[in-house]
Structure formats: C-alpha cells, structure tokens
Coordinates of C-alpha atoms and ligand atoms in Angstrom, one line a residue:
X21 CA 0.0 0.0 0.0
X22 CA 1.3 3.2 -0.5
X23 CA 1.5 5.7 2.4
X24 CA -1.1 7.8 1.0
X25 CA -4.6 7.5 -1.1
X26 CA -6.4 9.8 -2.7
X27 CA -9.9 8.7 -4.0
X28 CA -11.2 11.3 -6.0
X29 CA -14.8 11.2 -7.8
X30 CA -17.9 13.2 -7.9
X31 CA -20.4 12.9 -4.4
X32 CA -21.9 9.9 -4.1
X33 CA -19.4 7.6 -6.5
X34 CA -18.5 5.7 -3.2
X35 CA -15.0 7.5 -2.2
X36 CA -15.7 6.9 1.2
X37 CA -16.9 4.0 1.0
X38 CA -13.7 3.0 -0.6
X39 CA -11.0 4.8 2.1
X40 CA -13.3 3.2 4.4
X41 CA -13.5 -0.6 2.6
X42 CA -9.4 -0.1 2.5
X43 CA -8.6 0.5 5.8
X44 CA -11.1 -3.1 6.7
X45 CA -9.3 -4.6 4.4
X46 CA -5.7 -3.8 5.5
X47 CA -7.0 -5.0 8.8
X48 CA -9.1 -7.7 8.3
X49 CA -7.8 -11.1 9.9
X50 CA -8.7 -13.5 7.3
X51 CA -9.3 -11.3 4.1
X52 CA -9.4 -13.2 1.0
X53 CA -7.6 -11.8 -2.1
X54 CA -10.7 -9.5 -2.9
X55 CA -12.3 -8.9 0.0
X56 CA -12.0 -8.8 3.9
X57 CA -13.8 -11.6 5.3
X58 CA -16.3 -9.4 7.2
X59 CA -16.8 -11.4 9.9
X60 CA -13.8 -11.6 11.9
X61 CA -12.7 -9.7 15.3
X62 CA -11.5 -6.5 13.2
X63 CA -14.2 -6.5 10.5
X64 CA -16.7 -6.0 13.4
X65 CA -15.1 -3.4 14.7
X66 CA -15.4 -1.5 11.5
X67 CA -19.3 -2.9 10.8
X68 CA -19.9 -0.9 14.2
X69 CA -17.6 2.0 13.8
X70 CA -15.1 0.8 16.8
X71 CA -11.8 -0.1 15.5
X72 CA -9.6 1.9 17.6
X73 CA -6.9 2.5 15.0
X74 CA -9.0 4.4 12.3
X75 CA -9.3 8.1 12.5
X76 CA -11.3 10.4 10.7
X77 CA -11.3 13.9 9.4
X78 CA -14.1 16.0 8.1
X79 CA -14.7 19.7 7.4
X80 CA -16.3 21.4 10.4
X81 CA -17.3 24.9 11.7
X82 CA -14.4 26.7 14.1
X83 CA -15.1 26.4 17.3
X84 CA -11.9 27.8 18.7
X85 CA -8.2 28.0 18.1
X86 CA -7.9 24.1 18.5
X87 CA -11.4 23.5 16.7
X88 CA -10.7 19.6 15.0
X89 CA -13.0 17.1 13.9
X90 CA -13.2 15.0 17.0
X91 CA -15.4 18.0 18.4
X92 CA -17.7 17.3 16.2
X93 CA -17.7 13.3 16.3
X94 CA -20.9 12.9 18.3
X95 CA -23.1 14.4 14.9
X96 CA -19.8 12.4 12.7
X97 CA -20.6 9.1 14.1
X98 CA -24.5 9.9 13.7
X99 CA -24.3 10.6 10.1
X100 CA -22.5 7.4 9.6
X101 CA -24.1 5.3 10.9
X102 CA -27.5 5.8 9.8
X103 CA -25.8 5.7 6.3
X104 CA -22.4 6.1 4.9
X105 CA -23.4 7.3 1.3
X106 CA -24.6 11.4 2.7
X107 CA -23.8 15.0 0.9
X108 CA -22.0 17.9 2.2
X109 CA -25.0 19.3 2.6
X110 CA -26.4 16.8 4.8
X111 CA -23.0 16.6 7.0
X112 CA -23.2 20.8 6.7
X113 CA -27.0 20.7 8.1
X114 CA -26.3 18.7 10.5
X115 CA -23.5 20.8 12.2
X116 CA -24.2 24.0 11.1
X117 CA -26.7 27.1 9.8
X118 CA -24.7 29.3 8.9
X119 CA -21.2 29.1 9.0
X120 CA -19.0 28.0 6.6
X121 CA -17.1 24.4 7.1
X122 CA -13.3 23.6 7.0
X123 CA -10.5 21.7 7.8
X124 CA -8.1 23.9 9.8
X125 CA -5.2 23.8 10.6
X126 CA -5.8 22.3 14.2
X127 CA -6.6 19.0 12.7
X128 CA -2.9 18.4 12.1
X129 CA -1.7 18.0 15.5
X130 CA -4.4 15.9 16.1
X131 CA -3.8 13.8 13.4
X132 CA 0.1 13.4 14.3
X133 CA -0.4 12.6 17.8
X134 CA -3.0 10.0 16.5
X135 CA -0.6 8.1 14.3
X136 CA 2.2 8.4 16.6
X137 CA 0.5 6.2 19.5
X138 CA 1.1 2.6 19.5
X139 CA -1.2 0.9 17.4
X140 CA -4.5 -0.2 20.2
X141 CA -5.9 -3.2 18.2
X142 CA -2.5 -4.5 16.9
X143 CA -2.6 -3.8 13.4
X144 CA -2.0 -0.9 10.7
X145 CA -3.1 2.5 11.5
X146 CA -6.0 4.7 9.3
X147 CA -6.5 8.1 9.1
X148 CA -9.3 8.6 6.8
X149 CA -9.5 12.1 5.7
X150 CA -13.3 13.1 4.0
X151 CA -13.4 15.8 1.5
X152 CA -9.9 16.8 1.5
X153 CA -10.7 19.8 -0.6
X154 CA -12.1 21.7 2.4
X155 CA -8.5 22.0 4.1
X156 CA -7.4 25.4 3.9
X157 CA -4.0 26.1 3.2
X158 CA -2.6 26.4 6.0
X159 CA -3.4 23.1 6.9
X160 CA -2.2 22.3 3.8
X161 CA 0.7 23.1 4.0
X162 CA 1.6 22.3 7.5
X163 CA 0.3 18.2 6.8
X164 CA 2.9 18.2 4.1
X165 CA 5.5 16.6 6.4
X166 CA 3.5 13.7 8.0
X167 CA 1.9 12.9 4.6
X168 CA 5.1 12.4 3.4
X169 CA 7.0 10.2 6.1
X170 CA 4.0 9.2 8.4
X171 CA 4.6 7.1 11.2
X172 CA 5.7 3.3 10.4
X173 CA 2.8 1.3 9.9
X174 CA 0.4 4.3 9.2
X175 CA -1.7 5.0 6.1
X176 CA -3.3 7.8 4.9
X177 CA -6.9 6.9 2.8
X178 CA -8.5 10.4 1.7
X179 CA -11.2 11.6 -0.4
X180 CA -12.0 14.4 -2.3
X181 CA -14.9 15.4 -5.1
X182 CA -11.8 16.3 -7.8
X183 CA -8.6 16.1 -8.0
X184 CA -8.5 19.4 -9.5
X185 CA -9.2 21.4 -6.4
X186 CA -6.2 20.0 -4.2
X187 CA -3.2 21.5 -4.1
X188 CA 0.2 20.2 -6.1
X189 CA 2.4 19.8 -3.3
X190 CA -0.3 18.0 -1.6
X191 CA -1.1 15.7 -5.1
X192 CA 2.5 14.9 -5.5
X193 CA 2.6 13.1 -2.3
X194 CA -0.3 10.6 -2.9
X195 CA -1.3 8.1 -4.9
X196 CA -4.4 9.5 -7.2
X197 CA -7.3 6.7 -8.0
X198 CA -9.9 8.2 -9.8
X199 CA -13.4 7.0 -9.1
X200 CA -16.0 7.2 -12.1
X201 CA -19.7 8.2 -11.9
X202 CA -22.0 5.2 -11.2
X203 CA -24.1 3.7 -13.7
X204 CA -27.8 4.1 -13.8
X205 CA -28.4 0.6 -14.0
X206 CA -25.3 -0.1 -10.7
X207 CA -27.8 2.7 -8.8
X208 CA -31.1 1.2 -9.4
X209 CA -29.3 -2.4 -8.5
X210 CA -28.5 -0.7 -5.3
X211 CA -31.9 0.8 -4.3
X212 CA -33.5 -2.9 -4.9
X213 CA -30.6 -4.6 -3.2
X214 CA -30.1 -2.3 -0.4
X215 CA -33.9 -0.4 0.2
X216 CA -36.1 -3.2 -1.4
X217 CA -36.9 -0.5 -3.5
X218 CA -39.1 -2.0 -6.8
X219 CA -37.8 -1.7 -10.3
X220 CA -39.4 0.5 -11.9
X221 CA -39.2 3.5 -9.3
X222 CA -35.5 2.3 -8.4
X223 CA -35.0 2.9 -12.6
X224 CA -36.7 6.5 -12.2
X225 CA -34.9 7.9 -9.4
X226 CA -31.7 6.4 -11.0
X227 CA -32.3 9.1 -14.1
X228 CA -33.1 11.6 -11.0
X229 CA -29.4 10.8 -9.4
X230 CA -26.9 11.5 -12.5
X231 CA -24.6 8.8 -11.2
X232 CA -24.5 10.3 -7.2
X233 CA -25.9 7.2 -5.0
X234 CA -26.0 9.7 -2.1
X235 CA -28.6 11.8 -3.7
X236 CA -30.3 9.1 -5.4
X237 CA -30.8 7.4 -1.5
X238 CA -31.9 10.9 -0.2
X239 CA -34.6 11.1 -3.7
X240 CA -35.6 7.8 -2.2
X241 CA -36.2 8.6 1.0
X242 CA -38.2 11.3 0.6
X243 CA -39.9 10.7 -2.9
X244 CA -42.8 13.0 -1.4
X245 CA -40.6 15.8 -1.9
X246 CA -39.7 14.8 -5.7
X247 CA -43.2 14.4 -6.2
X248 CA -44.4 17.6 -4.7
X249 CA -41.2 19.6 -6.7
X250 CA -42.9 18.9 -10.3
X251 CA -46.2 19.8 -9.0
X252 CA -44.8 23.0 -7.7
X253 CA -42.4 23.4 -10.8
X254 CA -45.7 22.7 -12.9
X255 CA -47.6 25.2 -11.1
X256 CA -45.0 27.9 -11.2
X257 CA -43.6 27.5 -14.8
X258 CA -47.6 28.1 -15.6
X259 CA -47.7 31.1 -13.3
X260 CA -44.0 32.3 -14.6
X261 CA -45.6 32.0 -18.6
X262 CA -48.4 34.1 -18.3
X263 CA -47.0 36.1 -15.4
X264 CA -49.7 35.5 -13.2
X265 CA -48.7 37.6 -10.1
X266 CA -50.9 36.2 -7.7
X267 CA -50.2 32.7 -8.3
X268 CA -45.8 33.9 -8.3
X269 CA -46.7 35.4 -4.5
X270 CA -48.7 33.1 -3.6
X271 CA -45.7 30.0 -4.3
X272 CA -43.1 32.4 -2.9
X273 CA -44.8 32.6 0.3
X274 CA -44.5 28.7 0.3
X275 CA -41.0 28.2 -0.8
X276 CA -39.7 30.9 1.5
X277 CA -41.1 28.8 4.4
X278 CA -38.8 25.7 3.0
X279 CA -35.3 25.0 4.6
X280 CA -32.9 26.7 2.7
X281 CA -31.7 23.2 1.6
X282 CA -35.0 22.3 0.7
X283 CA -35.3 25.5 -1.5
X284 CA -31.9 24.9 -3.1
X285 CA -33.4 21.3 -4.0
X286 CA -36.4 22.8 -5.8
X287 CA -33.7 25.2 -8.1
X288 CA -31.5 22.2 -8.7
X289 CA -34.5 20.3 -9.6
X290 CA -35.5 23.0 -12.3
X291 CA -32.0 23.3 -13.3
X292 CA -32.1 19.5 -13.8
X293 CA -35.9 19.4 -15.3
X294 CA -35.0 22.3 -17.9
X295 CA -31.4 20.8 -18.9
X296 CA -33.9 17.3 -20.0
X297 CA -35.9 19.5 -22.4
X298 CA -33.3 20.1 -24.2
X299 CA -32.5 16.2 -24.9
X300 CA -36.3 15.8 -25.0
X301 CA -36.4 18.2 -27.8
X302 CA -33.9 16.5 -29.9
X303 CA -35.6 13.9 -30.1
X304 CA -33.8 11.7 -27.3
X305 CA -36.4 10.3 -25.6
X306 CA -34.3 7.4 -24.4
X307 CA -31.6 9.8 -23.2
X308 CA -33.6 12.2 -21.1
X309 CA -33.9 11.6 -17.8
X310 CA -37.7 12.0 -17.2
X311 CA -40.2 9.4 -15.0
X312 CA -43.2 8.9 -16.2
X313 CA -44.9 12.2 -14.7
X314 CA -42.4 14.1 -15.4
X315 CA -42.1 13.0 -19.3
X316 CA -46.0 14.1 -19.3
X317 CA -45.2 17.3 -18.3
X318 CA -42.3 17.8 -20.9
X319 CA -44.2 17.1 -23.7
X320 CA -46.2 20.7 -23.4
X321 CA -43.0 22.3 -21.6
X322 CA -40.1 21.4 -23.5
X323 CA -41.2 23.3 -26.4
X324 CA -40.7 26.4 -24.8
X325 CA -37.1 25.6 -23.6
X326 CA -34.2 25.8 -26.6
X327 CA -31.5 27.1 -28.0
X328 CA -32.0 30.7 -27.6
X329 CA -32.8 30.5 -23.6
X330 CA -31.4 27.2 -22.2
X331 CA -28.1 28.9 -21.0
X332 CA -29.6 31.9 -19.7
X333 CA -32.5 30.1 -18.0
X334 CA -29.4 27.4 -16.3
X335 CA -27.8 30.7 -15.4
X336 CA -30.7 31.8 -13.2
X337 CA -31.7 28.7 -11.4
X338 CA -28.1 28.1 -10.7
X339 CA -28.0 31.9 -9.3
X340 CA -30.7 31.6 -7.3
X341 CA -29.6 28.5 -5.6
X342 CA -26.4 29.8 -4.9
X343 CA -28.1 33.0 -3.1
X344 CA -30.1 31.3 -0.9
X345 CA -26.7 29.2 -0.3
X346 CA -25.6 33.0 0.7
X347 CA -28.5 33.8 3.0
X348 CA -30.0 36.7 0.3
X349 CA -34.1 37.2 1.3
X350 CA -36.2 33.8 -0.1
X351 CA -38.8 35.4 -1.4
X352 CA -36.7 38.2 -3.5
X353 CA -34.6 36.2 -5.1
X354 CA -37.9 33.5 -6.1
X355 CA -40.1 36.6 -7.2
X356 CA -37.2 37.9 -9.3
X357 CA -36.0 34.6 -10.4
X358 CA -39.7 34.3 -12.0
X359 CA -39.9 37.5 -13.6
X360 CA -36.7 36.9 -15.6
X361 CA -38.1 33.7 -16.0
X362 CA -41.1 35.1 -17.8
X363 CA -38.7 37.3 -20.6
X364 CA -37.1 34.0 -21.0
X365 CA -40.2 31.7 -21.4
X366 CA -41.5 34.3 -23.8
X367 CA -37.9 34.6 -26.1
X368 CA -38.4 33.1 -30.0
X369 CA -36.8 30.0 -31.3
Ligands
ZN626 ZN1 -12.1 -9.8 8.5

C-alpha cells in the first residue's frame, strides 16, 4: 500500500466507501484476495464504527483555536451510521446554519499525535480524511511533512470530489485513483438490493441521481418531496408563462417557508428538469432523464425551452440556488427569479 490514497470522484461515486473498505481490508484477519472476510474480530469493529486505530477527518465549523473534527464526532458518528453514502449538505445541516465548514489547521496536531500512538488493536493504522478539498491552506501546508514520512505502519486513505481542487504539493505526495460516476443501471441495482426498492421507481430515481448514490438514497427517502417539486415546478412555470402575479406570491410565500436546503433542491430540480428538455427536444427520448410524470409534463414544456434561452435560464436557477446558499431574502430572489423567467419563457426560437 502506498502511504497515502487519494480517491477522487464526484459525491456519491462511493469514495468513502472506498477509504473506508481499504482500511477493513488492511486489517481484516482472514481477508481473501478481494475482499476482507467481514466477519472476523476487526471487521466487526469497522461494521460498528469501533476499530480503535482508524481516524477520521471531516470539514467542520471553528469552534476555537484548536477546533478539530473530534469535536464534532458525536453528529460524525450519527451521520455514519444511519448511512455512509450522505452529501456535504447533509453533513453541513447537521453541524451547522450558517457558518462555513473547513479543515483547519488544528486537525494536524491531532492527526500526528494519532498516528504516533502505538497501534490499540494490533494492526495498521487509518486516518481517513473526508473531503480533502475543504483543508485550507494552511493546513495544507503544514500536513505536508507527516503525509510524506507518516509514522511506520500508518496510512493515509482520503477523499475528495476532484482532483483538481487540491493542491500540487499535496497531489505529488499521494497516490491519485480516480473513481467514475455510477451507472444508472449499478444505482437502481442498489436501491432494490439495499432499500427493497421496486424496479421500476429504483430505474426513475436512478435518471433523477446523475450517477451520485447519495442523492439518489436521499430522492428515495423522501420521494414526497420529488413528487411535490414537479407539482410545484408545474404550477410555477404556468404562473412564470403568463406572469400570473398572484399565483408567483402566492408559491413564494411557500418556498420561503422551506429550509434553505429544501429550496436549493427545488432550483436544482429546475435546473435538472430544464437541462432534460433540451434532450427531449432532440428527439432523445431514451436519453432524457424524465419518469413517467415528469415526461408528461415535458411534452407541453419542452417546447418552450431551446437554444436561444437554455443557457440563460441554467444561469438563473443556478444563481438563485447559490443565493439562498448565501442567505440573500427567499422570497426576493424566487419573485425575481420568475420575472426573468417570464422574458425568457417568452424569447423566439
Ligand atoms: Zn475480517
């Protein structure tokens, strides 16, 4: 093994997962040549998040001058264990409103002292870092010495979205494995295997996911939500056309009341809904990423999306979901976001 992994791949590829599967595997008693065995002392320590020897960093909100991601393990070990496929967002919720995360430069002392202790169970050493991208540089720069000659018998398994947003000096001293997007067909194989979910709506939600399992669990868990974003997006693309402003006040009273994640949702959902037309519209049927109720929908609503008003109507969703990201007032930026929506609704072929 070399001293230091980085998995890289979009959310929801199963980075983690992997880092995580490693570290079993390196420690695993009677591992076979694929596999750890999963059953013996050491795998169960890892099944119930216990093996001694494994560390993990994550991004947090600063607490203090030593802020580090065991203050923040209660809510770490939470999020795991009810499943270990979750977002940013969701880690982000659950620690924080407002503030933004990181991993500071604190963590590094932590992390030396932790790999410097004799090993507690006997066998290699893990520090598992999540999301390495959110270490700012300082920290950076000051776990260049460790990553390069960590302690005998210690490994370092990371993760981060892309390898494109981690620093060179960092990248030279790890071994890159690039994780590809999943498969439609490997995400709807995992809702039925996993969820018990049924074909067909495992198949659906798969479209929905674009290759993140993360998102496509959280789709499943709360298909309400999916099902109540097209009859909201219906509602409002109706209102948005004929520039009903009733109807527009009316919705942005009820999306102001959302969660701001739940709001961000709803944008990325139209952001994903109006990118379909477009593949709709050529004539892709197959291609576009549409359930059933959705594709009924696009038949009367793709007709008003092409090539003279995709990019500037992907422009504004994305906007909007990045200002509520940034706290701006819910209901300005949805009553404004539907006004420009209406010019662009209205734009000729
Ligand atoms: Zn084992």
């Amino acid at each position: 093994m070399p001293h230091a992994t980085l998995f890289a791949g979009p959310e929801g590829t199963g980075t983690f997962q992997l880092a995580l599967a490693c570290a079993r595997y390196m420690n695993c008693e009677a591992r076979t040549e694929d596999d750890a065995c999963g059953t013996c002392n050491k795998c169960g320590k890892y099944n119930t998040w216990q093996h001694a020897d494994t560390f993990f960093s994550y991004p947090v909100i600063r607490v203090n001058d030593d802020t580090n991601s065991s203050d923040f393990i209660e809510q770490w070990r939470e999020m795991v264990k009810a499943d270990a496929y979750f977002t940013l967002d969701q880690w982000k919720q659950r620690i924080t409103d407002t503030k933004q995360i990181q991993i500071f430069v604190s963590e590094v002392p932590v992390i030396t002292k932790n790999l410097s202790l004799k090993a507690y169970e006997g066998g290699p050493k893990v520090q598992i870092m999540w999301m390495l991208e959110m270490m700012n540089e300082k920290a950076a720069n000051k776990i260049l010495k460790i990553l390069e000659e960590p302690p005998s018998d210690s490994f370092f398994m990371m993760t981060a979205q892309s390898a494109d947003s981690i620093l060179p000096t960092i990248l030279s001293r790890v071994q890159l494995v690039k994780v590809p997007a999943l498969s439609d067909e490997q995400i709807a194989e995992a809702l039925q295997d996993r969820h018990g979910c049924d074909a067909k709506r495992a198949m659906d939600i798969a479209y929905l996911a674009d290759g993140d399992y993360a998102k496509a669990v959280q789709i499943y868990g709360s298909t309400d939500d999916q099902t109540a974003f097209l009859a909201q997006f219906k509602n409002w693309m109706r209102a948005c056309y004929k520039k009903d402003g009733k109807a527009i006040g009316d919705l942005s009273a009820i999306v102001s009341k959302y969660s701001r994640d739940a709001q961000r949702q709803l944008y990325d959902y139209a952001l994903h809904f109006t990118r379909q037309c477009i593949v709709f519209n050529y004539g892709q049927l197959e291609l576009a990423r549409f359930t059933d109720e959705e594709q009924k929908f696009a038949e009367n609503f793709a007709p008003f999306i092409h090539h003279n008003n995709v990019v500037a109507i992907s422009e504004l969703f994305n906007a909007a979901s990045q200002d509520v990201g940034r706290n701006v007032n819910a209901r300005i930026v949805f009553v404004d976001l539907s006004l420009k929506l209406h010019r662009q609704l209205h734009r000729k072929h």
